[in-house]
Rosetta silent file (secondary structure, phi, psi, omega in degrees, C-alpha in Angstrom):
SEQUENCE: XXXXXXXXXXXXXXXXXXXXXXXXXXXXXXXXXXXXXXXXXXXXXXXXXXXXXXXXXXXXXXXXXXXXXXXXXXXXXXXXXXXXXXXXXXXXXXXXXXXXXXXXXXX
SCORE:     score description
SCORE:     0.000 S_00000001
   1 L     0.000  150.009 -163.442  -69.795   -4.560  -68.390 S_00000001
   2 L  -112.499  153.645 -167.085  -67.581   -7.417  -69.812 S_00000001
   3 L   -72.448  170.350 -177.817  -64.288   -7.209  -70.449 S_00000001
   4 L  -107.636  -42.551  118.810  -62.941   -6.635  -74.017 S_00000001
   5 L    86.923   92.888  173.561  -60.356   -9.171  -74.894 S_00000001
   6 L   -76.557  115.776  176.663  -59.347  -10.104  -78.763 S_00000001
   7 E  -113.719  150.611 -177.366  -57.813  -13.618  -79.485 S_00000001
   8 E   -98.721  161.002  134.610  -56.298  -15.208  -82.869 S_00000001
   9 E   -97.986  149.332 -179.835  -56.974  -18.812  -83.748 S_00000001
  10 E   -99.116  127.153  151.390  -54.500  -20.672  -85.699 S_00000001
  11 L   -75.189  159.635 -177.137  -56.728  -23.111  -87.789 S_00000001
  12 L    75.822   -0.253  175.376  -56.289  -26.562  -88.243 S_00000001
  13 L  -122.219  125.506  160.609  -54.696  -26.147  -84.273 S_00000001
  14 L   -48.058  157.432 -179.922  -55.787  -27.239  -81.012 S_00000001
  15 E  -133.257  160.923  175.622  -56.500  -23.671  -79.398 S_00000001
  16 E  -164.595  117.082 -174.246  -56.414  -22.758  -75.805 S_00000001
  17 E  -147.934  170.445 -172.391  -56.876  -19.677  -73.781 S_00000001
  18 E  -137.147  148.404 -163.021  -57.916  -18.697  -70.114 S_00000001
  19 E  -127.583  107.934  157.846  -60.320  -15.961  -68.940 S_00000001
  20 E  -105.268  164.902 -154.656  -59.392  -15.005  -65.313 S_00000001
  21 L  -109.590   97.935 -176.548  -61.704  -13.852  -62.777 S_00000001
  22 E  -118.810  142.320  172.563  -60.777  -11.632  -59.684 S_00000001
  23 L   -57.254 -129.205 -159.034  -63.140   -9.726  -57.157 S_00000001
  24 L  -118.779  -36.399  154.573  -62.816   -6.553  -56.255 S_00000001
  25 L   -83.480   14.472  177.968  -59.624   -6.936  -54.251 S_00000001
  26 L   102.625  -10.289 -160.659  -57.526   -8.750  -56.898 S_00000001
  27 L   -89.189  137.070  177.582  -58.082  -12.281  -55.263 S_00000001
  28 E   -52.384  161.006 -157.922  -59.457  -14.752  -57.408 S_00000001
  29 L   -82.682  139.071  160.246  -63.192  -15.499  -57.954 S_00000001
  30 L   -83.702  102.763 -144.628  -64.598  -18.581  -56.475 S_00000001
  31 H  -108.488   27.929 -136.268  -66.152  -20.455  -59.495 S_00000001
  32 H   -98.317  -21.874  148.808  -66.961  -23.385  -57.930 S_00000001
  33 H   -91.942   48.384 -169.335  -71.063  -22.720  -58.164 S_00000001
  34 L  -123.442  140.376  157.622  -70.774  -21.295  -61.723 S_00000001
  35 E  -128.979  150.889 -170.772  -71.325  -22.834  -64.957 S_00000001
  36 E  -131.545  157.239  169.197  -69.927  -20.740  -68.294 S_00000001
  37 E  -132.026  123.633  174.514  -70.583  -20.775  -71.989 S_00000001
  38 E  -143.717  159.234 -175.787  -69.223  -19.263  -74.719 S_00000001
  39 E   -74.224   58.454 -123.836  -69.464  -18.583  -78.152 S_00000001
  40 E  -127.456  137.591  178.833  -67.967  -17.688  -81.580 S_00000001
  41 E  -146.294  160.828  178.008  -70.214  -16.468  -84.116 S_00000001
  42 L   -58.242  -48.978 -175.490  -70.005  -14.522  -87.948 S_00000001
  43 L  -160.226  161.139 -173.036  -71.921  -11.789  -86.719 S_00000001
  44 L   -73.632   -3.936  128.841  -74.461  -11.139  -83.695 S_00000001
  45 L   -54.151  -15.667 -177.643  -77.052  -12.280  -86.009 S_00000001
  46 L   -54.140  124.790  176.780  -75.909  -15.433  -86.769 S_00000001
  47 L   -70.484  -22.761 -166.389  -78.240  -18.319  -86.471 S_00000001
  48 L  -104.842  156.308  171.485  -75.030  -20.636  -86.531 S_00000001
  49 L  -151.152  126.981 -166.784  -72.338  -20.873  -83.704 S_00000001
  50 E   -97.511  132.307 -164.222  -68.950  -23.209  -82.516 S_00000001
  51 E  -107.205  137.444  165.740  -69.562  -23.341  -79.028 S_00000001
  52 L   -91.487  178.224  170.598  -65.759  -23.734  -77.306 S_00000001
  53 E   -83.342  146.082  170.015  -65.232  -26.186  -74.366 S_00000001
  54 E  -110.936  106.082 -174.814  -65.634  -24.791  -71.323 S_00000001
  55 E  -113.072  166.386 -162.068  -63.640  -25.841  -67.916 S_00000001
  56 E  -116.036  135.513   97.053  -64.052  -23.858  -64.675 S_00000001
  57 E   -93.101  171.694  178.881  -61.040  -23.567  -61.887 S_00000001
  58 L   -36.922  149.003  176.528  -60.579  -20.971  -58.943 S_00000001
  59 L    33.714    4.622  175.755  -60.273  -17.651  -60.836 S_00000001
  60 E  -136.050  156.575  149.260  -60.337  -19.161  -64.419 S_00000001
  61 E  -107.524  108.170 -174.619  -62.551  -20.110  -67.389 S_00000001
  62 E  -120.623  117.257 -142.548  -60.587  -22.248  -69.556 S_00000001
  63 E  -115.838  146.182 -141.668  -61.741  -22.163  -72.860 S_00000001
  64 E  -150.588  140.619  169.688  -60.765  -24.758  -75.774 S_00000001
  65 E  -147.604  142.540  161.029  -61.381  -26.283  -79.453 S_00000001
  66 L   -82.538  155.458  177.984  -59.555  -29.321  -81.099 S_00000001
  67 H   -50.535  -24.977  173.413  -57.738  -29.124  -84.030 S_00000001
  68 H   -56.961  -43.794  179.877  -60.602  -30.620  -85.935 S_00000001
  69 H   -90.448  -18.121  160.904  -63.019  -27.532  -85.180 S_00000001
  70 H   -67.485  -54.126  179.998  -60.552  -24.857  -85.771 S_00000001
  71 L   -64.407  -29.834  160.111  -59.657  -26.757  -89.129 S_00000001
  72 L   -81.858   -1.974 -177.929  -63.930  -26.161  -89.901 S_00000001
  73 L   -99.325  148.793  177.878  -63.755  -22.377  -89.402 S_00000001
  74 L   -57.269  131.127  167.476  -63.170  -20.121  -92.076 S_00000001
  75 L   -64.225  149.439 -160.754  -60.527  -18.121  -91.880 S_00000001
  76 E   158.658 -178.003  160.443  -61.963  -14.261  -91.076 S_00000001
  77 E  -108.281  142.240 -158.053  -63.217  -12.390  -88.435 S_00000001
  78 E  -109.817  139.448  149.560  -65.195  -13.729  -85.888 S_00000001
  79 E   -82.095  160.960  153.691  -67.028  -12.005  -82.233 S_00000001
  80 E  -161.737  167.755 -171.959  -67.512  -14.160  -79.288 S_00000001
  81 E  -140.004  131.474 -174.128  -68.815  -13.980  -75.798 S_00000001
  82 E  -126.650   86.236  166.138  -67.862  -15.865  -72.782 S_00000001
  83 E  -108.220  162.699 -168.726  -70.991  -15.644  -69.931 S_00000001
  84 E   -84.540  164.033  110.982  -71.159  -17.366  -66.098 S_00000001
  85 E   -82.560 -179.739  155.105  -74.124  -18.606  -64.607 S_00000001
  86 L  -103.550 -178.785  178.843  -74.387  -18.415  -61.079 S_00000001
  87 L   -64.850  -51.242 -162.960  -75.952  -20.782  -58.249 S_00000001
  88 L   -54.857  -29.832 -159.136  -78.956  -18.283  -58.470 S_00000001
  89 L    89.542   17.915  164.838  -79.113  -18.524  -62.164 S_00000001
  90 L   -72.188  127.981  157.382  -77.589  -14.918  -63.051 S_00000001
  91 L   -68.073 -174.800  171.450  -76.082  -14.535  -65.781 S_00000001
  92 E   169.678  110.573  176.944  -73.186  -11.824  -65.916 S_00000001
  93 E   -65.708  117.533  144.340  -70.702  -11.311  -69.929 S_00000001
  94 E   -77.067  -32.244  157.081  -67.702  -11.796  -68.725 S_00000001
  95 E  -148.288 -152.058 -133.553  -65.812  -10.930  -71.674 S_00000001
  96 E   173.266  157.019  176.678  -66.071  -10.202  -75.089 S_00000001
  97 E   137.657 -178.239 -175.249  -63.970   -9.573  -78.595 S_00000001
  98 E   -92.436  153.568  151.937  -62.942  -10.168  -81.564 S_00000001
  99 E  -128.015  165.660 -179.149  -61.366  -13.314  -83.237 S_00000001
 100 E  -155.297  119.849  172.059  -59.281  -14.099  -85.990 S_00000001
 101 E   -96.512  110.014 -161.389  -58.615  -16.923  -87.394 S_00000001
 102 E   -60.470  136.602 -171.862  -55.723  -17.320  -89.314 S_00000001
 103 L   -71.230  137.799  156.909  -55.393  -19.957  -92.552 S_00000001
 104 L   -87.181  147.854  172.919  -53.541  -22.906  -92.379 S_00000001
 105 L   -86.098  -65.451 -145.584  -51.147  -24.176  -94.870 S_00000001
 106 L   -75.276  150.010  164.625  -49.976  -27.384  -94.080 S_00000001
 107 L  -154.685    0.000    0.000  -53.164  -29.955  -93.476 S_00000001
């Protein structure tokens, strides 16, 4: 079961946040055969989606949009989902939540 984890966007702002990964004894995961993807969507119907950048280190997923693609989303609320693959091809949600993106003034 994936974790639940809500984040704001600022629009019109680079964004930046990190999803970390630990086993079973706290030590971080080794991510170094993994690839991750994740998502922001209206609703879990949506045919449309802003895919963030995804980078990988030891125990993190670090997950990312430029100020350009923040500055296209509406401000509202948003879900997203952040799943691994594995060497194997597994998938596995790591987390999960809500977002909200906040209006910009200045542009």
């Amino acid at each position: 079961m994936a974790t639940k984890a809500n984040i704001d966007i600022d629009q019109g702002t680079t964004f930046q946040t990190e999803v970390l990964l630990t086993d079973d004894s706290g030590n971080p995961l080794n991510l170094s055969a993994y690839t991750a993807n994740a998502q922001i969507r209206k609703t879990y119907s949506s045919l449309t989606s802003v895919a963030f950048t995804t980078n990988l280190a030891t125990g993190e997923i670090i997950l990312s949009l430029d100020a350009n693609t923040t500055a296209n989303l509406e401000a509202g609320r948003y879900i997203y989902d952040v799943i691994v693959h594995d060497g194997a091809n597994n998938v596995t949600r790591v987390v999960e939540g809500i977002v909200t993106v906040n209006p910009q003034v200045t542009k």
